[in-house]
Amino acid sequence: MKFYYDGVLICGAKTQKYKYAIVYPSSQERWVMHSRHCSLASAQTMLERIKRGMSFYDPEKAASLRVVPLEMREE
């Protein structure tokens, strides 16, 4: 299974069906995955923890992090 957001391949997995990912924009106008999650609650909790820690050394990247839904395609 492959998981996409906004037409961009975010990740692949053989056994887990991920529904959400924490992503940030890269310099090449595409999305980069930070982490992937099976539930929205766990994704939002992790986003808060990541933003809190990352805001000290990279505040721009911390501000651009977001939780997005993934589209699953079996290819």
N, CA, C and O atoms as a Tinker XYZ file with bonds, in Angstrom:
   300  protein
     1  N      0.834000   -1.172000    0.000000    73     2
     2  CA     0.000000    0.000000    0.000000    64     1     3
     3  C      0.878000    1.233000    0.000000    63     2     4     5
     4  O      1.926000    1.277000    0.644000    81     3
     5  N      0.436000    2.211000   -0.722000    73     3     6
     6  CA     1.139000    3.488000   -0.741000    64     5     7
     7  C      0.156000    4.565000   -0.313000    63     6     8     9
     8  O     -1.039000    4.493000   -0.601000    81     7
     9  N      0.688000    5.566000    0.382000    73     7    10
    10  CA    -0.148000    6.615000    0.933000    64     9    11
    11  C      0.252000    7.956000    0.336000    63    10    12    13
    12  O      1.430000    8.311000    0.312000    81    11
    13  N     -0.748000    8.701000   -0.148000    73    11    14
    14  CA    -0.517000    9.955000   -0.846000    64    13    15
    15  C     -1.242000   11.102000   -0.148000    63    14    16    17
    16  O     -2.270000   10.911000    0.501000    81    15
    17  N     -0.684000   12.281000   -0.299000    73    15    18
    18  CA    -1.355000   13.525000    0.094000    64    17    19
    19  C     -1.062000   14.550000   -0.984000    63    18    20    21
    20  O      0.092000   14.763000   -1.354000    81    19
    21  N     -2.092000   15.169000   -1.475000    73    19    22
    22  CA    -1.951000   16.220000   -2.489000    64    21    23
    23  C     -1.221000   15.693000   -3.736000    63    22    24    25
    24  O     -0.475000   16.427000   -4.385000    81    23
    25  N     -1.445000   14.418000   -4.056000    73    23    26
    26  CA    -0.820000   13.823000   -5.232000    64    25    27
    27  C      0.642000   13.452000   -5.061000    63    26    28    29
    28  O      1.287000   13.025000   -6.019000    81    27
    29  N      1.174000   13.606000   -3.862000    73    27    30
    30  CA     2.585000   13.310000   -3.586000    64    29    31
    31  C      2.662000   12.060000   -2.723000    63    30    32    33
    32  O      1.938000   11.945000   -1.734000    81    31
    33  N      3.531000   11.123000   -3.085000    73    31    34
    34  CA     3.741000    9.928000   -2.288000    64    33    35
    35  C      4.370000   10.325000   -0.956000    63    34    36    37
    36  O      5.445000   10.923000   -0.915000    81    35
    37  N      3.680000    9.981000    0.133000    73    35    38
    38  CA     4.169000   10.325000    1.459000    64    37    39
    39  C      4.910000    9.143000    2.077000    63    38    40    41
    40  O      5.996000    9.318000    2.630000    81    39
    41  N      4.335000    7.939000    1.991000    73    39    42
    42  CA     4.978000    6.767000    2.575000    64    41    43
    43  C      4.373000    5.498000    2.001000    63    42    44    45
    44  O      3.370000    5.529000    1.288000    81    43
    45  N      4.999000    4.401000    2.326000    73    43    46
    46  CA     4.500000    3.092000    1.951000    64    45    47
    47  C      4.528000    2.183000    3.167000    63    46    48    49
    48  O      5.351000    2.366000    4.065000    81    47
    49  N      3.629000    1.203000    3.200000    73    47    50
    50  CA     3.589000    0.255000    4.319000    64    49    51
    51  C      3.000000   -1.057000    3.827000    63    50    52    53
    52  O      2.169000   -1.079000    2.920000    81    51
    53  N      3.439000   -2.139000    4.433000    73    51    54
    54  CA     2.932000   -3.453000    4.047000    64    53    55
    55  C      1.808000   -3.931000    4.955000    63    54    56    57
    56  O      0.895000   -4.617000    4.497000    81    55
    57  N      1.861000   -3.578000    6.239000    73    55    58
    58  CA     0.887000   -4.132000    7.178000    64    57    59
    59  C     -0.025000   -3.094000    7.814000    63    58    60    61
    60  O     -1.174000   -3.412000    8.121000    81    59
    61  N      0.433000   -1.880000    8.022000    73    59    62
    62  CA    -0.365000   -0.849000    8.686000    64    61    63
    63  C     -1.163000   -0.034000    7.676000    63    62    64    65
    64  O     -0.701000    0.226000    6.565000    81    63
    65  N     -2.361000    0.361000    8.076000    73    63    66
    66  CA    -3.169000    1.254000    7.252000    64    65    67
    67  C     -3.192000    2.616000    7.941000    63    66    68    69
    68  O     -4.022000    2.875000    8.812000    81    67
    69  N     -2.279000    3.462000    7.538000    73    67    70
    70  CA    -2.164000    4.789000    8.139000    64    69    71
    71  C     -3.218000    5.711000    7.556000    63    70    72    73
    72  O     -3.531000    5.637000    6.368000    81    71
    73  N     -3.767000    6.584000    8.401000    73    71    74
    74  CA    -4.801000    7.511000    7.956000    64    73    75
    75  C     -4.337000    8.961000    7.986000    63    74    76    77
    76  O     -4.881000    9.801000    7.270000    81    75
    77  N     -3.331000    9.262000    8.812000    73    75    78
    78  CA    -2.872000   10.638000    8.971000    64    77    79
    79  C     -1.354000   10.696000    8.998000    63    78    80    81
    80  O     -0.690000    9.736000    9.390000    81    79
    81  N     -0.819000   11.824000    8.579000    73    79    82
    82  CA     0.626000   12.031000    8.634000    64    81    83
    83  C      0.896000   13.463000    9.073000    63    82    84    85
    84  O      0.083000   14.361000    8.852000    81    83
    85  N      2.041000   13.657000    9.691000    73    83    86
    86  CA     2.519000   15.000000   10.008000    64    85    87
    87  C      3.547000   15.331000    8.936000    63    86    88    89
    88  O      4.555000   14.639000    8.794000    81    87
    89  N      3.284000   16.387000    8.188000    73    87    90
    90  CA     4.144000   16.755000    7.060000    64    89    91
    91  C      4.551000   18.221000    7.168000    63    90    92    93
    92  O      3.966000   18.999000    7.922000    81    91
    93  N      5.571000   18.570000    6.391000    73    91    94
    94  CA     5.997000   19.955000    6.254000    64    93    95
    95  C      6.466000   20.161000    4.823000    63    94    96    97
    96  O      6.921000   19.207000    4.192000    81    95
    97  N      6.370000   21.378000    4.289000    73    95    98
    98  CA     6.804000   21.617000    2.908000    64    97    99
    99  C      8.328000   21.647000    2.807000    63    98   100   101
   100  O      9.014000   22.174000    3.683000    81    99
   101  N      8.841000   21.070000    1.720000    73    99   102
   102  CA    10.287000   21.109000    1.493000    64   101   103
   103  C     10.613000   22.231000    0.516000    63   102   104   105
   104  O      9.715000   22.921000    0.033000    81   103
   105  N     11.871000   22.406000    0.234000    73   103   106
   106  CA    12.288000   23.487000   -0.657000    64   105   107
   107  C     11.958000   23.190000   -2.115000    63   106   108   109
   108  O     11.964000   24.106000   -2.938000    81   107
   109  N     11.669000   21.929000   -2.460000    73   107   110
   110  CA    11.360000   21.573000   -3.847000    64   109   111
   111  C      9.863000   21.566000   -4.139000    63   110   112   113
   112  O      9.426000   20.875000   -5.059000    81   111
   113  N      9.073000   22.313000   -3.387000    73   111   114
   114  CA     7.633000   22.411000   -3.593000    64   113   115
   115  C      6.935000   21.060000   -3.475000    63   114   116   117
   116  O      6.049000   20.748000   -4.270000    81   115
   117  N      7.327000   20.262000   -2.492000    73   115   118
   118  CA     6.658000   19.004000   -2.222000    64   117   119
   119  C      6.552000   18.811000   -0.723000    63   118   120   121
   120  O      7.087000   19.608000    0.047000    81   119
   121  N      5.868000   17.760000   -0.304000    73   119   122
   122  CA     5.673000   17.494000    1.112000    64   121   123
   123  C      6.658000   16.447000    1.602000    63   122   124   125
   124  O      6.980000   15.500000    0.884000    81   123
   125  N      7.132000   16.622000    2.826000    73   123   126
   126  CA     8.036000   15.672000    3.459000    64   125   127
   127  C      7.358000   15.175000    4.735000    63   126   128   129
   128  O      6.840000   15.966000    5.524000    81   127
   129  N      7.368000   13.858000    4.925000    73   127   130
   130  CA     6.720000   13.275000    6.089000    64   129   131
   131  C      7.636000   13.358000    7.311000    63   130   132   133
   132  O      8.831000   13.071000    7.236000    81   131
   133  N      7.050000   13.753000    8.420000    73   131   134
   134  CA     7.766000   13.712000    9.688000    64   133   135
   135  C      7.404000   12.433000   10.435000    63   134   136   137
   136  O      8.283000   11.751000   10.961000    81   135
   137  N      6.103000   12.103000   10.484000    73   135   138
   138  CA     5.644000   10.867000   11.114000    64   137   139
   139  C      4.276000   10.502000   10.563000    63   138   140   141
   140  O      3.603000   11.333000    9.954000    81   139
   141  N      3.868000    9.259000   10.777000    73   139   142
   142  CA     2.569000    8.789000   10.290000    64   141   143
   143  C      1.830000    8.105000   11.423000    63   142   144   145
   144  O      2.438000    7.528000   12.325000    81   143
   145  N      0.479000    8.180000   11.361000    73   143   146
   146  CA    -0.333000    7.713000   12.483000    64   145   147
   147  C     -1.615000    7.065000   11.994000    63   146   148   149
   148  O     -2.099000    7.351000   10.899000    81   147
   149  N     -2.157000    6.179000   12.834000    73   147   150
   150  CA    -3.402000    5.485000   12.506000    64   149   151
   151  C     -4.640000    6.251000   12.966000    63   150   152   153
   152  O     -5.729000    6.040000   12.432000    81   151
   153  N     -4.487000    7.135000   13.947000    73   151   154
   154  CA    -5.644000    7.884000   14.440000    64   153   155
   155  C     -5.338000    9.382000   14.470000    63   154   156   157
   156  O     -4.189000    9.806000   14.595000    81   155
   157  N     -6.395000   10.151000   14.352000    73   155   158
   158  CA    -6.255000   11.609000   14.373000    64   157   159
   159  C     -5.798000   12.090000   15.746000    63   158   160   161
   160  O     -4.999000   13.021000   15.836000    81   159
   161  N     -6.287000   11.478000   16.801000    73   159   162
   162  CA    -5.911000   11.896000   18.156000    64   161   163
   163  C     -4.413000   11.718000   18.391000    63   162   164   165
   164  O     -3.760000   12.601000   18.948000    81   163
   165  N     -3.873000   10.589000   17.971000    73   163   166
   166  CA    -2.435000   10.376000   18.175000    64   165   167
   167  C     -1.611000   11.322000   17.318000    63   166   168   169
   168  O     -0.545000   11.770000   17.742000    81   167
   169  N     -2.086000   11.632000   16.122000    73   167   170
   170  CA    -1.373000   12.567000   15.255000    64   169   171
   171  C     -1.369000   13.973000   15.859000    63   170   172   173
   172  O     -0.343000   14.652000   15.836000    81   171
   173  N     -2.493000   14.405000   16.392000    73   171   174
   174  CA    -2.555000   15.743000   16.988000    64   173   175
   175  C     -1.715000   15.833000   18.250000    63   174   176   177
   176  O     -1.077000   16.857000   18.494000    81   175
   177  N     -1.704000   14.787000   19.051000    73   175   178
   178  CA    -0.874000   14.768000   20.256000    64   177   179
   179  C      0.605000   14.849000   19.894000    63   178   180   181
   180  O      1.361000   15.608000   20.501000    81   179
   181  N      1.006000   14.064000   18.904000    73   179   182
   182  CA     2.402000   14.079000   18.469000    64   181   183
   183  C      2.770000   15.431000   17.864000    63   182   184   185
   184  O      3.882000   15.916000   18.072000    81   183
   185  N      1.857000   16.042000   17.124000    73   183   186
   186  CA     2.123000   17.357000   16.537000    64   185   187
   187  C      2.418000   18.391000   17.619000    63   186   188   189
   188  O      3.339000   19.196000   17.473000    81   187
   189  N      1.652000   18.376000   18.691000    73   187   190
   190  CA     1.894000   19.313000   19.791000    64   189   191
   191  C      3.276000   19.097000   20.403000    63   190   192   193
   192  O      3.996000   20.059000   20.673000    81   191
   193  N      3.644000   17.837000   20.621000    73   191   194
   194  CA     4.956000   17.531000   21.204000    64   193   195
   195  C      6.095000   17.942000   20.276000    63   194   196   197
   196  O      7.098000   18.494000   20.728000    81   195
   197  N      5.942000   17.679000   18.998000    73   195   198
   198  CA     6.980000   18.027000   18.023000    64   197   199
   199  C      7.143000   19.534000   17.927000    63   198   200   201
   200  O      8.264000   20.044000   17.932000    81   199
   201  N      6.025000   20.248000   17.840000    73   199   202
   202  CA     6.086000   21.714000   17.733000    64   201   203
   203  C      6.745000   22.337000   18.960000    63   202   204   205
   204  O      7.533000   23.276000   18.843000    81   203
   205  N      6.416000   21.810000   20.131000    73   203   206
   206  CA     6.987000   22.354000   21.366000    64   205   207
   207  C      8.503000   22.175000   21.381000    63   206   208   209
   208  O      9.225000   23.104000   21.740000    81   207
   209  N      8.989000   21.014000   21.002000    73   207   210
   210  CA    10.425000   20.763000   21.013000    64   209   211
   211  C     11.164000   21.445000   19.879000    63   210   212   213
   212  O     12.276000   21.938000   20.065000    81   211
   213  N     10.546000   21.475000   18.696000    73   211   214
   214  CA    11.216000   22.023000   17.526000    64   213   215
   215  C     11.226000   23.555000   17.517000    63   214   216   217
   216  O     12.058000   24.161000   16.842000    81   215
   217  N     10.325000   24.173000   18.246000    73   215   218
   218  CA    10.221000   25.635000   18.210000    64   217   219
   219  C     11.471000   26.323000   18.748000    63   218   220   221
   220  O     11.695000   27.496000   18.451000    81   219
   221  N     12.285000   25.625000   19.526000    73   219   222
   222  CA    13.498000   26.222000   20.064000    64   221   223
   223  C     14.603000   26.352000   19.023000    63   222   224   225
   224  O     15.313000   27.358000   19.000000    81   223
   225  N     14.757000   25.346000   18.158000    73   223   226
   226  CA    15.877000   25.375000   17.217000    64   225   227
   227  C     15.468000   25.616000   15.767000    63   226   228   229
   228  O     16.321000   25.973000   14.954000    81   227
   229  N     14.200000   25.435000   15.413000    73   227   230
   230  CA    13.755000   25.704000   14.042000    64   229   231
   231  C     12.297000   26.169000   14.063000    63   230   232   233
   232  O     11.403000   25.403000   13.704000    81   231
   233  N     12.047000   27.421000   14.480000    73   231   234
   234  CA    10.659000   27.884000   14.630000    64   233   235
   235  C      9.885000   27.949000   13.313000    63   234   236   237
   236  O      8.666000   27.778000   13.316000    81   235
   237  N     10.563000   28.193000   12.191000    73   235   238
   238  CA     9.852000   28.241000   10.903000    64   237   239
   239  C      9.321000   26.870000   10.519000    63   238   240   241
   240  O      8.187000   26.744000   10.058000    81   239
   241  N     10.127000   25.858000   10.707000    73   239   242
   242  CA     9.706000   24.499000   10.392000    64   241   243
   243  C      8.595000   24.056000   11.345000    63   242   244   245
   244  O      7.645000   23.395000   10.927000    81   243
   245  N      8.711000   24.414000   12.604000    73   243   246
   246  CA     7.677000   24.058000   13.580000    64   245   247
   247  C      6.341000   24.693000   13.204000    63   246   248   249
   248  O      5.292000   24.070000   13.368000    81   247
   249  N      6.370000   25.908000   12.708000    73   247   250
   250  CA     5.135000   26.587000   12.315000    64   249   251
   251  C      4.515000   25.973000   11.065000    63   250   252   253
   252  O      3.301000   26.055000   10.877000    81   251
   253  N      5.330000   25.358000   10.207000    73   251   254
   254  CA     4.802000   24.812000    8.953000    64   253   255
   255  C      4.326000   23.373000    9.073000    63   254   256   257
   256  O      3.739000   22.848000    8.127000    81   255
   257  N      4.560000   22.712000   10.212000    73   255   258
   258  CA     4.083000   21.344000   10.400000    64   257   259
   259  C      2.569000   21.304000   10.435000    63   258   260   261
   260  O      1.928000   22.201000   10.982000    81   259
   261  N      1.993000   20.248000    9.844000    73   259   262
   262  CA     0.542000   20.099000    9.862000    64   261   263
   263  C      0.156000   18.632000    9.801000    63   262   264   265
   264  O      0.920000   17.800000    9.310000    81   263
   265  N     -1.024000   18.320000   10.297000    73   263   266
   266  CA    -1.586000   16.977000   10.213000    64   265   267
   267  C     -2.457000   16.933000    8.966000    63   266   268   269
   268  O     -3.308000   17.799000    8.764000    81   267
   269  N     -2.242000   15.925000    8.133000    73   267   270
   270  CA    -3.003000   15.794000    6.883000    64   269   271
   271  C     -3.566000   14.385000    6.768000    63   270   272   273
   272  O     -2.964000   13.431000    7.261000    81   271
   273  N     -4.725000   14.250000    6.115000    73   271   274
   274  CA    -5.260000   12.903000    5.870000    64   273   275
   275  C     -4.539000   12.265000    4.699000    63   274   276   277
   276  O     -4.163000   12.950000    3.748000    81   275
   277  N     -4.347000   10.962000    4.763000    73   275   278
   278  CA    -3.667000   10.242000    3.697000    64   277   279
   279  C     -4.661000    9.497000    2.823000    63   278   280   281
   280  O     -5.678000    9.001000    3.307000    81   279
   281  N     -4.363000    9.424000    1.549000    73   279   282
   282  CA    -5.166000    8.653000    0.604000    64   281   283
   283  C     -4.426000    7.346000    0.324000    63   282   284   285
   284  O     -3.277000    7.354000   -0.119000    81   283
   285  N     -5.100000    6.222000    0.589000    73   283   286
   286  CA    -4.446000    4.923000    0.407000    64   285   287
   287  C     -4.708000    4.393000   -0.998000    63   286   288   289
   288  O     -5.838000    4.417000   -1.486000    81   287
   289  N     -3.640000    3.913000   -1.640000    73   287   290
   290  CA    -3.744000    3.259000   -2.946000    64   289   291
   291  C     -2.986000    1.948000   -2.864000    63   290   292   293
   292  O     -1.844000    1.906000   -2.405000    81   291
   293  N     -3.621000    0.889000   -3.307000    73   291   294
   294  CA    -2.938000   -0.407000   -3.336000    64   293   295
   295  C     -2.367000   -0.597000   -4.716000    63   294   296   297
   296  O     -3.101000   -0.805000   -5.682000    81   295
   297  N     -1.060000   -0.524000   -4.806000    73   295   298
   298  CA    -0.378000   -0.627000   -6.108000    64   297   299
   299  C      0.632000   -1.732000   -6.091000    63   298   300
   300  O      1.304000   -1.969000   -7.095000    81   299
